[in-house]
Coordinates of C-alpha atoms in Angstrom, one line a residue:
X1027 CA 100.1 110.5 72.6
X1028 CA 98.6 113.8 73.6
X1029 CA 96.3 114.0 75.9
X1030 CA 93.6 115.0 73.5
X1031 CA 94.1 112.0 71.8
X1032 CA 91.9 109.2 71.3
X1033 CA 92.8 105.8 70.1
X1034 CA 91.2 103.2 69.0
X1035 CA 92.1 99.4 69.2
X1036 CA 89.3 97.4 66.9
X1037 CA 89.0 93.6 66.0
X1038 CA 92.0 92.2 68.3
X1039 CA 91.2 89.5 70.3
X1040 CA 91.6 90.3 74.0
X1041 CA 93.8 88.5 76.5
X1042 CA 92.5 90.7 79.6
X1043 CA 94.8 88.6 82.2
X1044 CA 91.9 88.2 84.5
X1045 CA 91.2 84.7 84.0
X1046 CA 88.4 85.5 81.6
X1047 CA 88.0 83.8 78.7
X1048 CA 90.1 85.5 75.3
X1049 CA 87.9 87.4 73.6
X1050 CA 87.7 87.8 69.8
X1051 CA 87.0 91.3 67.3
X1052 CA 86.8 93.4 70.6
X1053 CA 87.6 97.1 70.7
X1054 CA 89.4 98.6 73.3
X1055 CA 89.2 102.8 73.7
X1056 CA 92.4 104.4 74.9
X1057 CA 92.2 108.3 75.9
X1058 CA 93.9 110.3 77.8
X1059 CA 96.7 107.2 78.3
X1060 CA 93.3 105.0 79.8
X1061 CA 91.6 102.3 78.9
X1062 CA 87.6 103.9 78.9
X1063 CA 85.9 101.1 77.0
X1064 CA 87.1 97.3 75.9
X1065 CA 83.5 95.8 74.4
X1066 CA 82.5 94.1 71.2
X1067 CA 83.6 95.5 67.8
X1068 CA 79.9 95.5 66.8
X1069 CA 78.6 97.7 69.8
X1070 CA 81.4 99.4 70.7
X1071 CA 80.9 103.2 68.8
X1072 CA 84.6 104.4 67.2
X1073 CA 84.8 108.1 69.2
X1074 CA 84.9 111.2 66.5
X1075 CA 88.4 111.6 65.7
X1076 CA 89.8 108.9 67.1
X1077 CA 93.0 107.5 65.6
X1078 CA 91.8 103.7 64.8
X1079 CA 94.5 100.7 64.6
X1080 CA 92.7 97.6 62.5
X1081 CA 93.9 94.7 64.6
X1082 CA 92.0 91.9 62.7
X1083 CA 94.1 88.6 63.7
X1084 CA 96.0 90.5 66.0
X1085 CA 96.2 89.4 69.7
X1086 CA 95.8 91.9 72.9
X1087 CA 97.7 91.6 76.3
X1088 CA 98.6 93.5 79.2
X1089 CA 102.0 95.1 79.2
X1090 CA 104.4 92.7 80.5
X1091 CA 106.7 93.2 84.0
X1092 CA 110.0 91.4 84.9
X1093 CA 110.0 91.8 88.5
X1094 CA 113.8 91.5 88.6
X1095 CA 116.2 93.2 86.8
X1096 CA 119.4 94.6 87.6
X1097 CA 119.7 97.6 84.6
X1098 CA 123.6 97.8 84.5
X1099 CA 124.7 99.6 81.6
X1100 CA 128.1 101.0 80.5
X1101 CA 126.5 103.8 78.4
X1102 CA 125.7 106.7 79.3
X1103 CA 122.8 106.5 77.9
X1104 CA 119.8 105.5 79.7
X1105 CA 117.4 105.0 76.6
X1106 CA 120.0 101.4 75.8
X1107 CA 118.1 99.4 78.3
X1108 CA 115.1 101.5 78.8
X1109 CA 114.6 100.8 75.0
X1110 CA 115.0 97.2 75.4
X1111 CA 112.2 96.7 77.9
X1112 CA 109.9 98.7 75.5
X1113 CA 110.5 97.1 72.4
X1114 CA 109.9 93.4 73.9
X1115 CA 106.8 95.0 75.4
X1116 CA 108.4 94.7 79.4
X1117 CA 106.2 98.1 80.6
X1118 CA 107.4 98.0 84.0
X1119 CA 110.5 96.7 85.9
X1120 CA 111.6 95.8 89.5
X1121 CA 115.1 96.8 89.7
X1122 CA 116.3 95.0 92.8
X1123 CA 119.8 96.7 93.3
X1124 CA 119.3 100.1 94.3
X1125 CA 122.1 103.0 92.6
X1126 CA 121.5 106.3 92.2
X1127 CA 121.6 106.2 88.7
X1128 CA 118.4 104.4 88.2
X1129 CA 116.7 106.8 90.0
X1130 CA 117.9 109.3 87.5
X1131 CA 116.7 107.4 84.7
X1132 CA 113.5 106.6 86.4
X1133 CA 113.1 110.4 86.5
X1134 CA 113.8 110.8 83.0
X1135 CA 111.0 108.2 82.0
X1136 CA 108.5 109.7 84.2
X1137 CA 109.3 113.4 82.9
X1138 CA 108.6 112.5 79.1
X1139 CA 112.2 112.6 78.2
X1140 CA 112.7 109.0 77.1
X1141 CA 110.4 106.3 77.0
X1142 CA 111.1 103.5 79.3
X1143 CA 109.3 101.0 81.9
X1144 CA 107.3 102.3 84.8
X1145 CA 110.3 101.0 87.8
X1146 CA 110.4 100.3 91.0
X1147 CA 113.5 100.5 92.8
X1148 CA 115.4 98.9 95.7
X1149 CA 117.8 100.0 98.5
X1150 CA 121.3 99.4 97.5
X1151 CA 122.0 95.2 98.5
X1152 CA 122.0 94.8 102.1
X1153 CA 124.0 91.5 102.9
X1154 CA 126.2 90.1 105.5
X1155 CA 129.9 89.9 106.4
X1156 CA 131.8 89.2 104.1
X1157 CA 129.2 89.8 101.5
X1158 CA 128.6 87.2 98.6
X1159 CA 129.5 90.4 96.1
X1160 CA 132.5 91.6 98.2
X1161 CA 135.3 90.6 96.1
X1162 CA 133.5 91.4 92.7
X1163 CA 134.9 94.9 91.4
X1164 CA 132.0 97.9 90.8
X1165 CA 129.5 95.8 92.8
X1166 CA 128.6 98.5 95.9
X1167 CA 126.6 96.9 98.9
X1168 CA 126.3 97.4 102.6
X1169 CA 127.4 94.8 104.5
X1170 CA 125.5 94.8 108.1
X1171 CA 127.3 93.2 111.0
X1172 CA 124.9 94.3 113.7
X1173 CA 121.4 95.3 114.7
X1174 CA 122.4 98.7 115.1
X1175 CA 123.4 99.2 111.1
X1176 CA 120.5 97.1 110.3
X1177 CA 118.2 99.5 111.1
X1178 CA 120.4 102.8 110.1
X1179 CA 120.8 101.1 106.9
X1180 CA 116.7 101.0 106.4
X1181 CA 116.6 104.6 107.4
X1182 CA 119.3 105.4 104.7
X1183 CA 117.8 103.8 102.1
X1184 CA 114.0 105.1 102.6
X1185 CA 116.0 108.7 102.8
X1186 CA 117.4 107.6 99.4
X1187 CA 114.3 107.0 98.1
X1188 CA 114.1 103.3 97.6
X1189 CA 110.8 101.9 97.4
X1190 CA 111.4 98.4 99.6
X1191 CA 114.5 97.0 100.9
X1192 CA 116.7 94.5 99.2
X1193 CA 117.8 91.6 101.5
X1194 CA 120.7 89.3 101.0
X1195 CA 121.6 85.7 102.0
X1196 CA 124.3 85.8 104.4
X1197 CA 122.6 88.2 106.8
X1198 CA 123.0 86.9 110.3
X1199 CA 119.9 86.4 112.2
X1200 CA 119.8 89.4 114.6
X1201 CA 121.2 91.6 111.3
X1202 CA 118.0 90.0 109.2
X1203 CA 115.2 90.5 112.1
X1204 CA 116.4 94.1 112.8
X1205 CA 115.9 94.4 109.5
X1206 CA 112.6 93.1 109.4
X1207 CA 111.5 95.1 112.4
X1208 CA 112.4 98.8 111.4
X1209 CA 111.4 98.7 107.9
X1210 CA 107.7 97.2 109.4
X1211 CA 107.9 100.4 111.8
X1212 CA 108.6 102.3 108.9
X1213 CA 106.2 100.9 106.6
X1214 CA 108.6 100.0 103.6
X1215 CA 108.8 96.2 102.1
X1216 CA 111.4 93.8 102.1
X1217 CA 111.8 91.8 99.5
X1218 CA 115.1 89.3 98.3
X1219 CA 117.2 86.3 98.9
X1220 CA 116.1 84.2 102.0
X1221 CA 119.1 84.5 104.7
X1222 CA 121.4 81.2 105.1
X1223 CA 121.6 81.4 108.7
X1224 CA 117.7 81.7 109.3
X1225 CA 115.1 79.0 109.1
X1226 CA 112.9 79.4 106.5
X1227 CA 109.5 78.9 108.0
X1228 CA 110.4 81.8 110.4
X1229 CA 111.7 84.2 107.3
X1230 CA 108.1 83.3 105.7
X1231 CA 106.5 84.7 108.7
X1232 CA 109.1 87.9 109.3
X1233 CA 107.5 89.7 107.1
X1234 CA 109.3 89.5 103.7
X1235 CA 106.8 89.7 101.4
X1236 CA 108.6 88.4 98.0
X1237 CA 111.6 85.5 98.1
X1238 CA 113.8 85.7 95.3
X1239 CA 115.0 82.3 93.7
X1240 CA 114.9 78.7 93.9
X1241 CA 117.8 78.6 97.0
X1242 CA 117.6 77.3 99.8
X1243 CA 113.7 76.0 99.5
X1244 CA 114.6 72.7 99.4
X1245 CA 116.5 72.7 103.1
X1246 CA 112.7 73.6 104.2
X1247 CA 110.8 70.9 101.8
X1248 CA 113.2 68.2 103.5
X1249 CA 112.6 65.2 105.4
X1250 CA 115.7 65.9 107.0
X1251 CA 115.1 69.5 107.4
X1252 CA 117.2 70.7 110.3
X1253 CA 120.3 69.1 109.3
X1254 CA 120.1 70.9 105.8
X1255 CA 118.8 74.1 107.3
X1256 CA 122.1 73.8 109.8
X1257 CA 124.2 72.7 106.4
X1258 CA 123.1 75.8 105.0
X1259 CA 123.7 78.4 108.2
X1260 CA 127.6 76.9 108.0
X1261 CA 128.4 77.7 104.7
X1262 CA 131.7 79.5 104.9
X1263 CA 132.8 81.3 101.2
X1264 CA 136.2 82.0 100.6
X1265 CA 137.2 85.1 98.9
X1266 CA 137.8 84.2 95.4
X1267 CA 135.3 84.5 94.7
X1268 CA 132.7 84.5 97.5
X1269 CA 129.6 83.6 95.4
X1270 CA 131.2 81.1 93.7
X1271 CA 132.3 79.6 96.4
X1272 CA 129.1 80.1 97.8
X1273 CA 127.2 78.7 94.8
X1274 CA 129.5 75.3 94.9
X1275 CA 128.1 74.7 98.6
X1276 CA 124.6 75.6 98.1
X1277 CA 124.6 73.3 95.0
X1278 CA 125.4 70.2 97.1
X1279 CA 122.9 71.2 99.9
X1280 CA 120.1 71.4 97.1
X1281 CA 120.8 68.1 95.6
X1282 CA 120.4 66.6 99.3
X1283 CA 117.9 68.6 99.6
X1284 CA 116.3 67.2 95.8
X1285 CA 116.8 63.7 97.5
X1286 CA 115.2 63.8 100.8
X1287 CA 112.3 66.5 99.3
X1288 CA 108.8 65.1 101.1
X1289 CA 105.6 65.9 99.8
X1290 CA 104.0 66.4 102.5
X1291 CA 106.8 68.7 104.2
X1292 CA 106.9 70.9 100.4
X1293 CA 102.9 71.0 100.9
X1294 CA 103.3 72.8 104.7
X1295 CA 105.6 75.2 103.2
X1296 CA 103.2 76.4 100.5
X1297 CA 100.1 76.4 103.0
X1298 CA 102.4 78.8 105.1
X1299 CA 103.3 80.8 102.0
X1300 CA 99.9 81.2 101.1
X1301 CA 98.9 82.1 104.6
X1302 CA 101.1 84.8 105.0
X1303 CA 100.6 86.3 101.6
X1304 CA 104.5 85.9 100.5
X1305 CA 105.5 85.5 96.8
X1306 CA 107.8 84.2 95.0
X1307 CA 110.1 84.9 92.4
X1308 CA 111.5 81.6 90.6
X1309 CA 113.9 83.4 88.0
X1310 CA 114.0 80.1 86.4
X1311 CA 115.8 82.0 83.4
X1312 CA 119.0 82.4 85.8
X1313 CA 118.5 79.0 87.0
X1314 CA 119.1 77.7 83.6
X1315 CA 122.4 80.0 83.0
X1316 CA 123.5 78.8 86.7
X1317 CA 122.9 75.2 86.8
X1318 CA 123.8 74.4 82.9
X1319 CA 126.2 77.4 81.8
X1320 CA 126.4 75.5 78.7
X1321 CA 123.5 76.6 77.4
X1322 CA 124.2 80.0 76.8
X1323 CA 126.1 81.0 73.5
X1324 CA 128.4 83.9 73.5
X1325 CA 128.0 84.4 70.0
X1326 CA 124.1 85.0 70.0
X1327 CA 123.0 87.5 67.6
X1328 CA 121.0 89.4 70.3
X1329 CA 125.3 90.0 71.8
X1330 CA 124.6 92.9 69.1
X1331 CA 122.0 95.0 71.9
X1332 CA 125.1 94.8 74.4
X1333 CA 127.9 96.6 74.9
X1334 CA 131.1 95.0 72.9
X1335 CA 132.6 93.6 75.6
X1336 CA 129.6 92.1 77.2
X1337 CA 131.0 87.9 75.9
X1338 CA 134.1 88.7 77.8
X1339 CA 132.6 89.1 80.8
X1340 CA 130.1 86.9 80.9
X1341 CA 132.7 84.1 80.0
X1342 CA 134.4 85.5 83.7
X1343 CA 131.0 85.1 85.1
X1344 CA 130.4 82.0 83.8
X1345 CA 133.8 80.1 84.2
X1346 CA 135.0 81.7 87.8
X1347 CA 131.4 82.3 89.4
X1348 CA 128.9 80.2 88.3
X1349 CA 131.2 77.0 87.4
X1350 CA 133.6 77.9 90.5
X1351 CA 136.6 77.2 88.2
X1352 CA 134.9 74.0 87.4
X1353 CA 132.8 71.6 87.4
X1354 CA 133.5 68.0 87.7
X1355 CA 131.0 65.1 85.9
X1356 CA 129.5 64.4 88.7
X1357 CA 128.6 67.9 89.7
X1358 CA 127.6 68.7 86.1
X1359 CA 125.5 66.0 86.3
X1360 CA 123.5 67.2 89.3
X1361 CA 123.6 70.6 88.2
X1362 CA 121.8 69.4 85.1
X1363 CA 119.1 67.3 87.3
X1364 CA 118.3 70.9 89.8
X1365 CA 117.2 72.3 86.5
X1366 CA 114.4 69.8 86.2
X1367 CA 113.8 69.6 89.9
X1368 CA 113.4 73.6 90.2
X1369 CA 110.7 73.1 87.3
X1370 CA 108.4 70.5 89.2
X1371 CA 109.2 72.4 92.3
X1372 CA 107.8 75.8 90.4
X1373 CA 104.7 73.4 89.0
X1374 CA 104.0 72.0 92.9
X1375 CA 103.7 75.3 94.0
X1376 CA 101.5 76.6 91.4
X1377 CA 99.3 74.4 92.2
X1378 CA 98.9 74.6 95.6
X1379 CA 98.4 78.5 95.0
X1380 CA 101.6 79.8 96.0
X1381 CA 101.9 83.4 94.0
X1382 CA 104.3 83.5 92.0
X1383 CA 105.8 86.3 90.0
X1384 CA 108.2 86.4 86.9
X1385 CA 111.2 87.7 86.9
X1386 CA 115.1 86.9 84.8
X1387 CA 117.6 88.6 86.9
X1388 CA 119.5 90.0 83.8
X1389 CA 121.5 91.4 83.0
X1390 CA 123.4 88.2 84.4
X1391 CA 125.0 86.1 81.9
X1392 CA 123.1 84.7 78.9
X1393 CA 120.4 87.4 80.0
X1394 CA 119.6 89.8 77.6
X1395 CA 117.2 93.3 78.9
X1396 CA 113.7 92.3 77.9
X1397 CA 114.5 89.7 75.9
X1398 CA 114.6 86.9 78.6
X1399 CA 111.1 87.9 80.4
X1400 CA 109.7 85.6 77.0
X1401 CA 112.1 82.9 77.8
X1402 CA 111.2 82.8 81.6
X1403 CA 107.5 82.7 80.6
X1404 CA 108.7 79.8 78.2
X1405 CA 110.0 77.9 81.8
X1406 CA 107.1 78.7 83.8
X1407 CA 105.1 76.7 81.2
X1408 CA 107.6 73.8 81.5
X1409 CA 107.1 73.5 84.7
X1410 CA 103.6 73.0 84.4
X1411 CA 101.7 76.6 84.4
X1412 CA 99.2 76.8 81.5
X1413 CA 100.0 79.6 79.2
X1414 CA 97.9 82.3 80.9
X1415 CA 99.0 81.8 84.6
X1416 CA 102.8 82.5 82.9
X1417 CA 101.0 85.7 81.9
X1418 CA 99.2 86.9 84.8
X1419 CA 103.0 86.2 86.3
X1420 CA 104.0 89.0 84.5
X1421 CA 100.8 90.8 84.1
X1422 CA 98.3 90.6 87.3
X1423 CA 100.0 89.1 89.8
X1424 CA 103.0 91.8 89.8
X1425 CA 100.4 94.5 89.6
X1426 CA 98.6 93.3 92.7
X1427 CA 102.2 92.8 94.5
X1428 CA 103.1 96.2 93.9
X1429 CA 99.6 97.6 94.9
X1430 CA 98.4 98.6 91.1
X1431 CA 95.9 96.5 90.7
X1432 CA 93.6 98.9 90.2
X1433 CA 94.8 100.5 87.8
X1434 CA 97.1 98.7 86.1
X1435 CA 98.1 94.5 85.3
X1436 CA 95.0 94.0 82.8
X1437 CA 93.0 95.1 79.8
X1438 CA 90.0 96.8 81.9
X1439 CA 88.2 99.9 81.6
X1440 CA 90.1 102.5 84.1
X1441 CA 93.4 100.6 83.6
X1442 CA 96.6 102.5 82.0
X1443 CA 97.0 101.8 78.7
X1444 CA 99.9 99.3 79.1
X1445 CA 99.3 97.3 76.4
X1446 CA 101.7 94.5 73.7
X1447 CA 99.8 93.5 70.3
X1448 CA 100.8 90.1 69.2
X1449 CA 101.1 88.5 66.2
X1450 CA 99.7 85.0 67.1
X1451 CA 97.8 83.6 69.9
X1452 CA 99.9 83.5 73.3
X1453 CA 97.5 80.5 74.5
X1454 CA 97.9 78.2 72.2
X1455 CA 102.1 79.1 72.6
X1456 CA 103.9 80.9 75.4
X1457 CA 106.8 81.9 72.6
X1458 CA 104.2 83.8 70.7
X1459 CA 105.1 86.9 73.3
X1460 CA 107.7 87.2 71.1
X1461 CA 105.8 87.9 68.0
X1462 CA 105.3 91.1 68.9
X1463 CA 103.3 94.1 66.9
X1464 CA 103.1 96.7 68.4
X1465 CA 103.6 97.9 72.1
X1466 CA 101.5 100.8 74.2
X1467 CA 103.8 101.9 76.9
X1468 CA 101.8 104.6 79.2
X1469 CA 99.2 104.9 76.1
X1470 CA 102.1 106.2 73.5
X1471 CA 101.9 103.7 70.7
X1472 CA 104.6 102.2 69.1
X1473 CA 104.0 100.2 65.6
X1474 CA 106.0 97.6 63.8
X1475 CA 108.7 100.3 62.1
X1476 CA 108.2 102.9 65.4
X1477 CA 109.4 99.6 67.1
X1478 CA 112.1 99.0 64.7
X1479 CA 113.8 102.3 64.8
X1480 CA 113.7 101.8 68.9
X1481 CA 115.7 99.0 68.2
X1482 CA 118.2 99.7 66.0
X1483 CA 118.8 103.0 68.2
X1484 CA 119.5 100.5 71.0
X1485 CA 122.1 98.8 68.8
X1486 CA 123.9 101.9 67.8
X1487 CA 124.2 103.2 71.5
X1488 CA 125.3 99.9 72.1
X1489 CA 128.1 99.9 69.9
X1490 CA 126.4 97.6 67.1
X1491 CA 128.6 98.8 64.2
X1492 CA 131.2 96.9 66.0

């Protein structure tokens, strides 16, 4: 789109992400990349040489954001994953491990030369000694053993550019408050894992303003809190591989944690949540990889958007991380009950008001680049959202967390034209994100073939023709 452009949108029905009401035959104005008018088909005037798309049965939404992504690609070509996130209508991304490269792709985007999501990018991952990553080859963090490179490490990564800071869970607790401290004195966010070795009532209040994952709530939502908050601060990994190991522990303090879980404990949490203005991310989609590995195939068709040896590794990830080596029946078992657990957990704390945001972390295993945003929506409604509080977790909410709201997370006059065109009514079914149109990606329109030719590019650079 130039910026002389005008578009027109006419007779879609429009999913403004609000909280309104849908709207039927409405027509929504699109120049210079804004939305100027959304209004009735019948009183809205069509501007004189607009381009007009008839969207009669068609469905309207915001553009959709998966607030955490890691955008690792072995091509050197940025428009693989960029392309992705466009073509299942993902407009913006929260990439929460911080390399240089994404900067350079981010730079790329925002000059014109590819199309991709808007992003926001973290500091590299900032953990503790010996880090859960360590031992994992072409995995770069910083690994902070003091208070003193806690806070150099904040300054580094603002010089770097990174817009928050990406903490990790086996910080130590003078490492994690240092932390916490400088990047408030220099006005950046934290965002990430919860530490291990700090309670979680006092991280709520430090300051983090997003907690990544299901770990480690339960310790807090306890009857026997402080036993399973000082289970969790003596978890010791051993180095092959630390997060497996570490995953093996944590697993067995969350099913304590499942059994003991009190109401009225879980409802204090929430209140203090709330309070404090902290959200959460659930990434329910890497749950269900992590607690039942089984459930991913390595021969999915959607393998073809990865690179060709992408089932190799995520059978490593899957058998010596995530499964530890293996899994007994007993552990499978309870692995299998978390999944449910983390769902009525997700539900509980959408209804007491908790904000929640939706992210996948792919590209773990069985997590395909845009793709997966649709299936996390899909567990968000199983755990007991309604359709369009799934969508304002990937459409208001992360627009309000990253300070957009006003111009951006929702089908309003003086909002970017960020925009997906569905095929059937997202209301009536979460999966019906997937029956996707067309997609608007910084008011540059892309239709049903445009959209297929982004896609099959994807699978060339990819190495489709394998």
């Amino acid at each position: 789109m130039t910026h002389s452009e005008i578009v027109a949108y006419v007779g879609a029905t429009v999913i403004d992400a609000t909280g309104a009401m849908p709207r039927p035959d409405q027509t929504v104005i699109v120049i210079d990349r804004m939305i100027t008018t959304v209004g009735p088909a019948a009183q809205v005037p069509i501007p004189a040489g607009a381009h007009v798309h008839d969207l009669r049965g068609k469905y309207l939404i915001p553009g959709l954001t998966d607030m955490h992504v890691h955008s690792e690609s072995e091509t050197d070509d940025p428009r693989h994953f960029a392309g992705l996130y466009i073509a299942n209508g993902v407009t913006a991304v929260r990439e929460m491990w911080g390399r240089p490269v994404l900067h350079r792709i981010r730079q790329k985007i925002e000059s014109g030369e590819i199309l991709g999501p808007r992003m926001t990018i973290a500091s590299p991952l900032l953990d503790g000694a010996p880090g859960l990553w360590s031992d994992v080859p072409d995995t770069p963090i910083v690994t902070i053993s003091s208070p003193e490179q806690a806070r150099r490490a904040v300054s580094e990564a603002i010089d770097s550019g990174a817009d928050f800071i990406k903490v990790y869970s086996r910080l130590a607790p003078d490492a994690y408050r240092a932390i916490l401290a400088e990047a408030h004195r220099r006005d950046i966010t934290v965002a990430g894992h919860r530490s291990d070795n700090v309670p979680f009532l006092e991280q709520i209040e430090s300051g983090q303003r997003s907690f990544e994952h299901m770990f480690g709530i339960w310790t807090a939502t306890s009857s026997d809190v402080e036993r399973l908050e000082a289970a969790l601060a003596g978890i010791e990994t051993s180095p092959e591989f630390h997060l497996g190991s570490w995953l093996r522990q944590i697993g067995k303090i969350e099913s304590e944690g499942v059994a003991s879980y009190d109401h009225a404990a879980a409802g204090s949490v929430f209140e203090r949540l709330i309070a404090a203005d902290v959200a959460c991310t659930p990434t329910l989609a890497v749950h269900a990889v992590v607690d039942r590995p089984e459930s991913f195939r390595l021969d999915d068709e959607r393998m073809d958007y990865m690179v060709p040896h992408t089932p190799e590794s995520w059978d490593f990830l899957r058998t010596h991380i995530y499964c530890g080596g293996g899994r007994s029946a007993e552990e499978t078992t309870y692995y299998s009950d978390l999944l449910d657990r983390r769902r009525a957990t997700v539900g509980a704390m959408a209804e007491a008001g908790v904000r929640l945001l939706a992210g996948t972390d792919s590209v773990g295993p069985g997590l395909f680049p845009g793709f997966s945003l649709h299936f996390e929506l899909e567990q968000l409604v199983a755990s007991g959202l309604s359709p369009l509080q799934a969508l304002q977790c990937a459409t208001q909410e992360p627009a309000r967390f990253l300070g957009r709201e006003n111009w951006a997370g929702t089908v309003q006059e003086g909002r970017v034209a960020d925009l997906v065109i569905l095929d059937a009514d997202p209301l009536v079914d979460i999966r019906n994100t997937q029956r996707i149109h067309a997609v608007v990606v910084d008011g540059h329109h892309l239709g049903p073939e445009e959209r297929k030719r982004l896609l099959a590019t994807v699978k060339q650079i990819a190495g489709g023709d394998r």
